[in-house]
Amino acid sequence: MTQLSQAQLLQAYRTMRTIREFEERVHTEFATGGIPGFVHLYAGEEASATGVCMQLRDDDYIASTHRGHGHCIAKGVDPVEMMAEIYGKVTGSCRGKGGSMHIADLSKGMMGANGIVGGGGPLICGAALAAKYKKKGGVGVCFFGDGASNQGTIFEALNLAAVWNLPAVFVAENNGYAESTSSTWSVACDNIADRASAFGMPGVIVDGFDFFAVHEAAAEAVRRAREGGGPTLVEVKFTRYFGHFEGDAQTYRGANEVQKLRQEKDCLLRFRNRVTSSGEVPAAELDAIDKDVLALIDRAVAQAKADPKPAAADLLTDVYVSYS
Amino acid sequence: MSDVHAVTVPKWGLSMDKGTVTVWHKQPGDPVRKGEDLLDVESDKIASVVECPADGILRRHVAALGDVLPVGALLGIIANADVPDAKIDVLVAEFQANFKPIEAAADGGPKPQVIQVGGKRVRYLALGEGADTLLLIHGFGGDLNTWLFNQEPLAQSRTVYAVDLPGHGESDKRLDTGSLDEYAACVTGFMDAAGVRAAHLIGHSMGAAVALRIAVDAPARVRSLTLVCPAGLGAEINIDYLRGFAAANSRNQLKPLLAQLFADQGLVNRQLIDDVLKYKRLEGVTEALNKTIAAQFEGGRQRTLLRDVLDLVPTQVIWGAEDRIIPPQPVESLSGAAPVHRLAGVGHMAHMEAPTEVNRLIASFIAGVR
Amino acid sequence: MARQISYQQAINEALRQEMERDPTVLVMGEDNAGGEGSPGERDAWGGVLGVTKGLYPQFPDRVLDTPISESGFIGAAIGAAAAGMRPVAELMFVDFMGVCFDQIFNQAAKFKYMFGGKAQTPVVIRTMVGAGLRAAGQHSQMLVNVFTHIPGLKVVCPATPYDAKGLLIQSIRDNDPVIFCEHKMLYGLQGDVPEESYAIPFGEASVVREGKDMTIVTFGRMVHLSTEAATELAKAGIQCEVIDLRTTSPLDEDTVLESVGKTGRVVIVDESNPRCSIATDISSLIAQKAFGDLRAPIEMVTAPHTPVPFADSLEDLYIPSPAKIQAAVRRVVDYR
């Protein structure tokens, strides 16, 4: 078990807290009708994005899902720009042209949230392939859900990554539901990780409510990839607190299911309890981070609401690098 | 009959086997002078003008607009007014009855070849055999095909070489500096490699400046100089044309530029533009042309003035009066020992627009050099 | 330009010269070398019809065989392009686009726009198009129109060896996703091709033949059938101008409209099925922008609204023929 420094622990907490407050706030704002389109919230899953992305550099790539805000924040995309993007403003990460499902920042190795389930698998094989030629030990990490785990693109990507021995990590975020259907029904085998051996790579199952467990498994998988050992499939088991999309009443879930998980399993609570009781981090420091993050999110929302929308001319720009 | 002249479809280039009549410049009954534009003919490679072979009256259009005829076929009859129509009818009938289209050589005739000069490839075409050896040097942006109407006629009784300069045609596109020295060294290097001790140099535009440079550096190798619309004598040059040509990358950009080369705009056809475009797009060409401009034409004027060389070897100059690239130098400013010819109604490509006259001037000048 | 090579060799040469020039250029596809993991010869195939043969021995680390997983490796090519490489991936038959189309039209085509300009995807997808090999319904389509429809993609259809080399070099150097459509019946076609490297810009149609009486707009293999028809028609005094579009996206509208302005009569020849095709696209363009120049209605010569049949007698009826093109031209010329 790798020992994390206090600085790392604080960074991990800040990242998870930022994701949590970002998503909770988007949830409340969306309900007022102020946010256009669809949003899919990551609240409850913070440990996965944080534990994995802490292993990564700016020149490592990640591919994400439609539920991508957590991956973006963990990979270092500016939350203020993200909020503006979700509101469709020109100051957004994608100048208002992508929205929640397509936030990207290639300078930070974030290949984009993806509106196509399973779309990121092949793309990450590409980023990992490019990393081999660049010879800097870079890796590619594909986040995908239990729903996507049944898509052909994911099977193809797993096989291709193994056959080409790519420096890739496939993180199956199993939050128990693919839209409204349960993963225990839609995934034919018991665990998504059980499929790993079928694709010639190790499969690891991780408690997604436990940041430290995720961090440990991710460290090993990323190290293995960097050293040329090939791909790993890591299955993170946890939950999402909010619906598939905002507006989903989640009637397919058990009574009080979410409430119970928030009380008993929440990754932020568990993290706080562990590091304060071990004395590694004083509670006051965590409180200060909480306050900081709330202020950041307030600022992001206020700015996003005030910022201008893209100009009419922006409709026609950036279809091509040059149309000739 | 010496007073009746048949005008026939000419052979332009080795592969031409037929042409289409596109424009008649003269109608039956018009008086015509030798060398005047008579009609336009277009082959699949080139469009150009057929010049009148003699003075007289154009008596007959044998070919009509749109007719596609083989090389050598009868186009028209020129005769004096006193020749009766009946006689012309008989001559036409006899010609047509006896006419057999010349079979184009099965392999298209002699082909250009490639030789190594200083580790770089040079393409050249060698035609004919004779006591006199000629070397034709094209200009900026051109290639050996510019001598389409000149090389074969001149090669009837002479050994005639035409080269692609470096950066041009199918020769190596790499240039070190693009200076006149570099070009001249390549041409003398070619002469060495081809075993040509000395030759009559005929240069067009920048090729004339190259020929002048060789005459300065190695007069023993130059039997005479014929300078056609030459660079190298005066400072004036249409620098916008040169820069525009180097930069152009589309048909629409090239068309108005190429139009400046000719007095007769009709000579700029689609095939010509396409061929130039294909050349311009080859790797290294734009770079080579830009280097050449920088090395030879500083500040929009020609850098090297070789006027003083004119007394070293027998030299003649042929200008096109309507040259929009290099304005013809006033006759008086050149040494009296150099014959200077100014062809009316002809632009910068004098050797293409008035080939009969230019060929005649070259032939007679060379014959006079002993 | 006296050297003659085939369309297939021209493509091979373009790949080789660009790989020599730029170390980020990769070639990948099913059997692009051939023999991966097999006991016998490496570079056993060099592509199903041999187009990429000889590249693997020269660039063993940059020519990749792939498993049969189009979504996987076409998507990987796209991801690698977004991450800084210049892959040339082969979609063996355009008919297989169904199993990887998402990666092409929802990912590659949209990255630049959706990410606010902050991405580029310089990928080339080479693919075989067209009928005539008796390969039947699932190996003979054109589908050029489907890609042309998608904003963010560029679509290239060379008809000659000269164009194939110059347009492929341009495609590799281009910073947007390019679908490079090679007509499988043209691989053996010989033509003049310079040994040196050269690039032909997109959006520049080629006027293959000039004429004052009729404009024929076409692309791909149909350029050759149209030229054949035009030669016959010239004997009857009808001079046809044949325009080879070369790229359908971007499209050279000016050359088409200029020609229609000159002739007033148009026949469009397109090997695809007739609904929502390049032919209908060009027809619409002309009707909108050159209506006043038209002296007769526009005619299209296309395949019928059917899959490509197998029996050779039927496939020969499916593909537009010089005779059908001539008949269409005559109808337009005779229109009163």
Short mmCIF file of N, CA and C in Angstrom, two decimals, chain A residues 209-322:
data_model
loop_
_atom_site.label_atom_id
_atom_site.label_comp_id
_atom_site.label_asym_id
_atom_site.label_seq_id
_atom_site.Cartn_x
_atom_site.Cartn_y
_atom_site.Cartn_z
N PHE A 209 -16.17 3.17 -3.69
CA PHE A 209 -16.45 4.14 -2.63
C PHE A 209 -15.18 4.44 -1.83
N ASP A 210 -14.13 3.66 -2.12
CA ASP A 210 -12.91 3.77 -1.35
C ASP A 210 -11.81 4.37 -2.22
N PHE A 211 -11.54 5.66 -2.00
CA PHE A 211 -10.52 6.33 -2.79
C PHE A 211 -9.20 5.58 -2.76
N PHE A 212 -8.82 5.10 -1.63
CA PHE A 212 -7.50 4.47 -1.49
C PHE A 212 -7.41 3.18 -2.27
N ALA A 213 -8.50 2.47 -2.32
CA ALA A 213 -8.50 1.22 -3.10
C ALA A 213 -8.37 1.54 -4.58
N VAL A 214 -9.09 2.56 -5.02
CA VAL A 214 -9.00 2.94 -6.43
C VAL A 214 -7.59 3.41 -6.75
N HIS A 215 -7.08 4.24 -5.89
CA HIS A 215 -5.74 4.79 -6.10
C HIS A 215 -4.71 3.69 -6.23
N GLU A 216 -4.80 2.69 -5.37
CA GLU A 216 -3.86 1.57 -5.37
C GLU A 216 -3.94 0.79 -6.66
N ALA A 217 -5.16 0.44 -7.05
CA ALA A 217 -5.34 -0.37 -8.27
C ALA A 217 -4.90 0.41 -9.50
N ALA A 218 -5.25 1.70 -9.50
CA ALA A 218 -4.89 2.53 -10.66
C ALA A 218 -3.38 2.69 -10.77
N ALA A 219 -2.74 2.87 -9.64
CA ALA A 219 -1.28 3.04 -9.65
C ALA A 219 -0.63 1.83 -10.30
N GLU A 220 -1.09 0.66 -9.93
CA GLU A 220 -0.52 -0.57 -10.47
C GLU A 220 -0.77 -0.68 -11.98
N ALA A 221 -2.01 -0.40 -12.38
CA ALA A 221 -2.36 -0.54 -13.80
C ALA A 221 -1.59 0.46 -14.65
N VAL A 222 -1.47 1.68 -14.16
CA VAL A 222 -0.78 2.72 -14.93
C VAL A 222 0.72 2.42 -14.99
N ARG A 223 1.25 1.97 -13.87
CA ARG A 223 2.67 1.61 -13.85
C ARG A 223 2.93 0.52 -14.89
N ARG A 224 2.08 -0.47 -14.87
CA ARG A 224 2.25 -1.60 -15.80
C ARG A 224 2.22 -1.12 -17.25
N ALA A 225 1.27 -0.22 -17.54
CA ALA A 225 1.16 0.30 -18.90
C ALA A 225 2.41 1.09 -19.27
N ARG A 226 2.83 1.95 -18.36
CA ARG A 226 4.01 2.79 -18.66
C ARG A 226 5.23 1.97 -18.94
N GLU A 227 5.32 0.83 -18.25
CA GLU A 227 6.53 0.01 -18.39
C GLU A 227 6.42 -0.97 -19.56
N GLY A 228 5.38 -0.83 -20.35
CA GLY A 228 5.25 -1.67 -21.54
C GLY A 228 4.60 -3.01 -21.28
N GLY A 229 3.94 -3.15 -20.12
CA GLY A 229 3.33 -4.43 -19.78
C GLY A 229 1.96 -4.63 -20.41
N GLY A 230 1.44 -3.61 -21.09
CA GLY A 230 0.17 -3.79 -21.77
C GLY A 230 -1.01 -3.31 -20.96
N PRO A 231 -2.22 -3.58 -21.45
CA PRO A 231 -3.42 -3.01 -20.84
C PRO A 231 -3.95 -3.80 -19.65
N THR A 232 -4.74 -3.10 -18.84
CA THR A 232 -5.43 -3.70 -17.70
C THR A 232 -6.89 -3.25 -17.73
N LEU A 233 -7.79 -4.14 -17.26
CA LEU A 233 -9.20 -3.76 -17.11
C LEU A 233 -9.49 -3.63 -15.62
N VAL A 234 -9.85 -2.43 -15.18
CA VAL A 234 -10.15 -2.19 -13.77
C VAL A 234 -11.64 -1.93 -13.66
N GLU A 235 -12.34 -2.73 -12.87
CA GLU A 235 -13.77 -2.50 -12.67
C GLU A 235 -13.98 -1.81 -11.33
N VAL A 236 -14.57 -0.62 -11.39
CA VAL A 236 -14.84 0.14 -10.18
C VAL A 236 -16.33 -0.02 -9.86
N LYS A 237 -16.62 -0.52 -8.70
CA LYS A 237 -18.04 -0.75 -8.35
C LYS A 237 -18.49 0.29 -7.36
N PHE A 238 -19.52 1.03 -7.70
CA PHE A 238 -20.04 2.09 -6.82
C PHE A 238 -21.43 2.47 -7.26
N THR A 239 -21.81 3.70 -7.05
CA THR A 239 -23.13 4.14 -7.46
C THR A 239 -23.09 5.57 -7.95
N ARG A 240 -24.14 5.97 -8.59
CA ARG A 240 -24.36 7.39 -8.89
C ARG A 240 -25.55 7.84 -8.05
N TYR A 241 -25.43 9.06 -7.55
CA TYR A 241 -26.53 9.54 -6.71
C TYR A 241 -27.69 10.05 -7.53
N PHE A 242 -27.36 10.71 -8.63
CA PHE A 242 -28.43 11.31 -9.43
C PHE A 242 -28.84 10.38 -10.55
N GLY A 243 -29.84 10.81 -11.33
CA GLY A 243 -30.39 9.95 -12.37
C GLY A 243 -29.42 9.77 -13.54
N HIS A 244 -29.85 8.96 -14.48
CA HIS A 244 -29.03 8.80 -15.69
C HIS A 244 -28.79 10.19 -16.30
N PHE A 245 -29.90 10.94 -16.42
CA PHE A 245 -29.79 12.33 -16.86
C PHE A 245 -30.56 13.18 -15.86
N GLU A 246 -30.33 14.44 -15.86
CA GLU A 246 -31.09 15.32 -14.97
C GLU A 246 -32.52 15.40 -15.47
N GLY A 247 -33.47 15.03 -14.61
CA GLY A 247 -34.87 14.93 -15.01
C GLY A 247 -35.35 13.49 -14.87
N ASP A 248 -34.37 12.59 -14.65
CA ASP A 248 -34.71 11.18 -14.44
C ASP A 248 -35.13 11.00 -12.98
N ALA A 249 -36.37 10.57 -12.77
CA ALA A 249 -36.87 10.46 -11.39
C ALA A 249 -36.34 9.23 -10.67
N GLN A 250 -35.62 8.39 -11.41
CA GLN A 250 -34.98 7.20 -10.82
C GLN A 250 -35.98 6.28 -10.13
N THR A 251 -37.16 6.14 -10.68
CA THR A 251 -38.16 5.28 -10.06
C THR A 251 -37.79 3.80 -10.16
N TYR A 252 -36.75 3.53 -10.98
CA TYR A 252 -36.32 2.14 -11.11
C TYR A 252 -35.44 1.70 -9.94
N ARG A 253 -35.10 2.65 -9.07
CA ARG A 253 -34.23 2.30 -7.94
C ARG A 253 -35.06 1.98 -6.69
N GLY A 254 -34.43 1.31 -5.77
CA GLY A 254 -35.12 0.93 -4.54
C GLY A 254 -35.48 2.14 -3.69
N ALA A 255 -36.49 1.99 -2.84
CA ALA A 255 -36.86 3.10 -1.96
C ALA A 255 -35.69 3.42 -1.05
N ASN A 256 -35.32 4.69 -0.96
CA ASN A 256 -34.21 5.13 -0.09
C ASN A 256 -32.86 4.54 -0.46
N GLU A 257 -32.75 3.96 -1.64
CA GLU A 257 -31.47 3.36 -2.02
C GLU A 257 -30.37 4.42 -2.02
N VAL A 258 -30.63 5.53 -2.69
CA VAL A 258 -29.62 6.58 -2.77
C VAL A 258 -29.33 7.17 -1.41
N GLN A 259 -30.38 7.41 -0.64
CA GLN A 259 -30.21 8.02 0.68
C GLN A 259 -29.32 7.15 1.56
N LYS A 260 -29.56 5.88 1.53
CA LYS A 260 -28.75 4.95 2.34
C LYS A 260 -27.29 5.00 1.92
N LEU A 261 -27.04 4.96 0.63
CA LEU A 261 -25.66 4.96 0.14
C LEU A 261 -24.95 6.25 0.52
N ARG A 262 -25.66 7.37 0.45
CA ARG A 262 -25.07 8.65 0.84
C ARG A 262 -24.64 8.61 2.29
N GLN A 263 -25.47 7.98 3.11
CA GLN A 263 -25.19 7.98 4.55
C GLN A 263 -24.10 6.98 4.89
N GLU A 264 -24.13 5.83 4.23
CA GLU A 264 -23.27 4.74 4.70
C GLU A 264 -21.98 4.58 3.90
N LYS A 265 -21.99 4.95 2.63
CA LYS A 265 -20.86 4.59 1.79
C LYS A 265 -20.11 5.77 1.18
N ASP A 266 -20.67 6.96 1.32
CA ASP A 266 -20.16 8.11 0.58
C ASP A 266 -18.63 8.20 0.63
N CYS A 267 -18.01 8.37 -0.55
CA CYS A 267 -16.54 8.32 -0.63
C CYS A 267 -15.89 9.48 0.09
N LEU A 268 -16.53 10.62 0.07
CA LEU A 268 -15.95 11.79 0.74
C LEU A 268 -16.00 11.63 2.26
N LEU A 269 -17.12 11.09 2.76
CA LEU A 269 -17.23 10.86 4.20
C LEU A 269 -16.19 9.84 4.65
N ARG A 270 -16.08 8.80 3.88
CA ARG A 270 -15.14 7.74 4.23
C ARG A 270 -13.71 8.28 4.24
N PHE A 271 -13.41 9.07 3.19
CA PHE A 271 -12.06 9.64 3.11
C PHE A 271 -11.78 10.51 4.34
N ARG A 272 -12.75 11.40 4.65
CA ARG A 272 -12.58 12.32 5.77
C ARG A 272 -12.37 11.53 7.08
N ASN A 273 -13.24 10.56 7.27
CA ASN A 273 -13.15 9.77 8.52
C ASN A 273 -11.78 9.13 8.63
N ARG A 274 -11.30 8.57 7.53
CA ARG A 274 -10.04 7.84 7.60
C ARG A 274 -8.86 8.75 7.88
N VAL A 275 -8.76 9.85 7.13
CA VAL A 275 -7.55 10.68 7.28
C VAL A 275 -7.56 11.51 8.55
N THR A 276 -8.76 11.82 9.06
CA THR A 276 -8.79 12.59 10.32
C THR A 276 -8.54 11.67 11.50
N SER A 277 -9.12 10.47 11.44
CA SER A 277 -8.90 9.58 12.59
C SER A 277 -7.47 9.06 12.63
N SER A 278 -6.81 8.98 11.50
CA SER A 278 -5.41 8.54 11.52
C SER A 278 -4.47 9.69 11.84
N GLY A 279 -5.01 10.90 11.84
CA GLY A 279 -4.20 12.06 12.15
C GLY A 279 -3.40 12.58 10.97
N GLU A 280 -3.58 11.98 9.80
CA GLU A 280 -2.78 12.43 8.66
C GLU A 280 -3.15 13.84 8.24
N VAL A 281 -4.43 14.17 8.36
CA VAL A 281 -4.90 15.49 7.95
C VAL A 281 -5.84 16.05 9.01
N PRO A 282 -5.56 17.27 9.51
CA PRO A 282 -6.48 17.89 10.48
C PRO A 282 -7.81 18.23 9.82
N ALA A 283 -8.91 18.07 10.56
CA ALA A 283 -10.24 18.36 10.01
C ALA A 283 -10.35 19.79 9.51
N ALA A 284 -9.70 20.69 10.22
CA ALA A 284 -9.80 22.10 9.84
C ALA A 284 -9.32 22.34 8.42
N GLU A 285 -8.29 21.60 8.00
CA GLU A 285 -7.79 21.76 6.63
C GLU A 285 -8.85 21.32 5.63
N LEU A 286 -9.55 20.23 5.96
CA LEU A 286 -10.59 19.76 5.06
C LEU A 286 -11.74 20.77 5.02
N ASP A 287 -12.06 21.34 6.16
CA ASP A 287 -13.12 22.36 6.20
C ASP A 287 -12.75 23.55 5.35
N ALA A 288 -11.50 23.93 5.42
CA ALA A 288 -11.05 25.07 4.63
C ALA A 288 -11.21 24.78 3.15
N ILE A 289 -10.88 23.53 2.77
CA ILE A 289 -11.06 23.15 1.36
C ILE A 289 -12.53 23.21 0.97
N ASP A 290 -13.38 22.71 1.86
CA ASP A 290 -14.82 22.76 1.58
C ASP A 290 -15.26 24.19 1.28
N LYS A 291 -14.80 25.11 2.09
CA LYS A 291 -15.20 26.51 1.95
C LYS A 291 -14.68 27.08 0.63
N ASP A 292 -13.44 26.78 0.37
CA ASP A 292 -12.77 27.21 -0.86
C ASP A 292 -13.54 26.76 -2.10
N VAL A 293 -13.88 25.49 -2.07
CA VAL A 293 -14.54 24.89 -3.23
C VAL A 293 -15.90 25.51 -3.45
N LEU A 294 -16.64 25.71 -2.36
CA LEU A 294 -17.97 26.33 -2.51
C LEU A 294 -17.85 27.71 -3.14
N ALA A 295 -16.84 28.45 -2.71
CA ALA A 295 -16.63 29.78 -3.28
C ALA A 295 -16.30 29.68 -4.76
N LEU A 296 -15.47 28.71 -5.11
CA LEU A 296 -15.11 28.50 -6.51
C LEU A 296 -16.34 28.20 -7.35
N ILE A 297 -17.18 27.31 -6.85
CA ILE A 297 -18.38 26.92 -7.61
C ILE A 297 -19.34 28.10 -7.73
N ASP A 298 -19.47 28.88 -6.64
CA ASP A 298 -20.31 30.09 -6.70
C ASP A 298 -19.82 31.00 -7.81
N ARG A 299 -18.53 31.21 -7.81
CA ARG A 299 -17.93 32.10 -8.81
C ARG A 299 -18.17 31.54 -10.21
N ALA A 300 -17.99 30.24 -10.36
CA ALA A 300 -18.16 29.63 -11.68
C ALA A 300 -19.58 29.82 -12.19
N VAL A 301 -20.56 29.61 -11.31
CA VAL A 301 -21.95 29.73 -11.73
C VAL A 301 -22.30 31.18 -12.06
N ALA A 302 -21.86 32.09 -11.17
CA ALA A 302 -22.16 33.51 -11.40
C ALA A 302 -21.57 33.95 -12.74
N GLN A 303 -20.34 33.53 -12.99
CA GLN A 303 -19.67 33.92 -14.23
C GLN A 303 -20.36 33.30 -15.43
N ALA A 304 -20.69 32.02 -15.30
CA ALA A 304 -21.33 31.34 -16.42
C ALA A 304 -22.65 32.02 -16.77
N LYS A 305 -23.39 32.43 -15.74
CA LYS A 305 -24.68 33.07 -16.02
C LYS A 305 -24.49 34.43 -16.69
N ALA A 306 -23.44 35.12 -16.32
CA ALA A 306 -23.24 36.48 -16.82
C ALA A 306 -22.54 36.52 -18.19
N ASP A 307 -21.76 35.50 -18.48
CA ASP A 307 -20.95 35.53 -19.70
C ASP A 307 -21.82 35.51 -20.96
N PRO A 308 -21.27 36.05 -22.07
CA PRO A 308 -22.06 36.10 -23.30
C PRO A 308 -22.12 34.74 -23.99
N LYS A 309 -23.18 34.58 -24.79
CA LYS A 309 -23.29 33.41 -25.65
C LYS A 309 -22.39 33.60 -26.88
N PRO A 310 -22.13 32.53 -27.62
CA PRO A 310 -21.33 32.70 -28.83
C PRO A 310 -22.04 33.62 -29.81
N ALA A 311 -21.26 34.34 -30.64
CA ALA A 311 -21.83 35.22 -31.65
C ALA A 311 -22.37 34.39 -32.80
N ALA A 312 -23.26 35.01 -33.59
CA ALA A 312 -23.87 34.30 -34.72
C ALA A 312 -22.81 33.73 -35.66
N ALA A 313 -21.73 34.49 -35.86
CA ALA A 313 -20.68 34.05 -36.79
C ALA A 313 -20.02 32.76 -36.33
N ASP A 314 -20.06 32.48 -35.03
CA ASP A 314 -19.41 31.27 -34.50
C ASP A 314 -20.09 29.99 -35.00
N LEU A 315 -21.32 30.14 -35.49
CA LEU A 315 -22.02 28.96 -36.02
C LEU A 315 -21.18 28.27 -37.09
N LEU A 316 -20.50 29.10 -37.91
CA LEU A 316 -19.85 28.57 -39.09
C LEU A 316 -18.35 28.33 -38.92
N THR A 317 -17.81 28.66 -37.75
CA THR A 317 -16.35 28.54 -37.61
C THR A 317 -15.94 27.16 -37.09
N ASP A 318 -14.69 26.82 -37.37
CA ASP A 318 -14.06 25.61 -36.82
C ASP A 318 -14.72 24.30 -37.24
N VAL A 319 -15.34 24.27 -38.43
CA VAL A 319 -15.79 22.98 -38.95
C VAL A 319 -14.57 22.22 -39.44
N TYR A 320 -13.67 22.97 -40.05
CA TYR A 320 -12.42 22.41 -40.57
C TYR A 320 -11.27 23.25 -40.07
N VAL A 321 -10.05 22.71 -40.14
CA VAL A 321 -8.86 23.53 -39.92
C VAL A 321 -8.83 24.56 -41.05
N SER A 322 -9.04 24.09 -42.30
CA SER A 322 -9.24 25.00 -43.42
C SER A 322 -10.05 24.24 -44.46
#
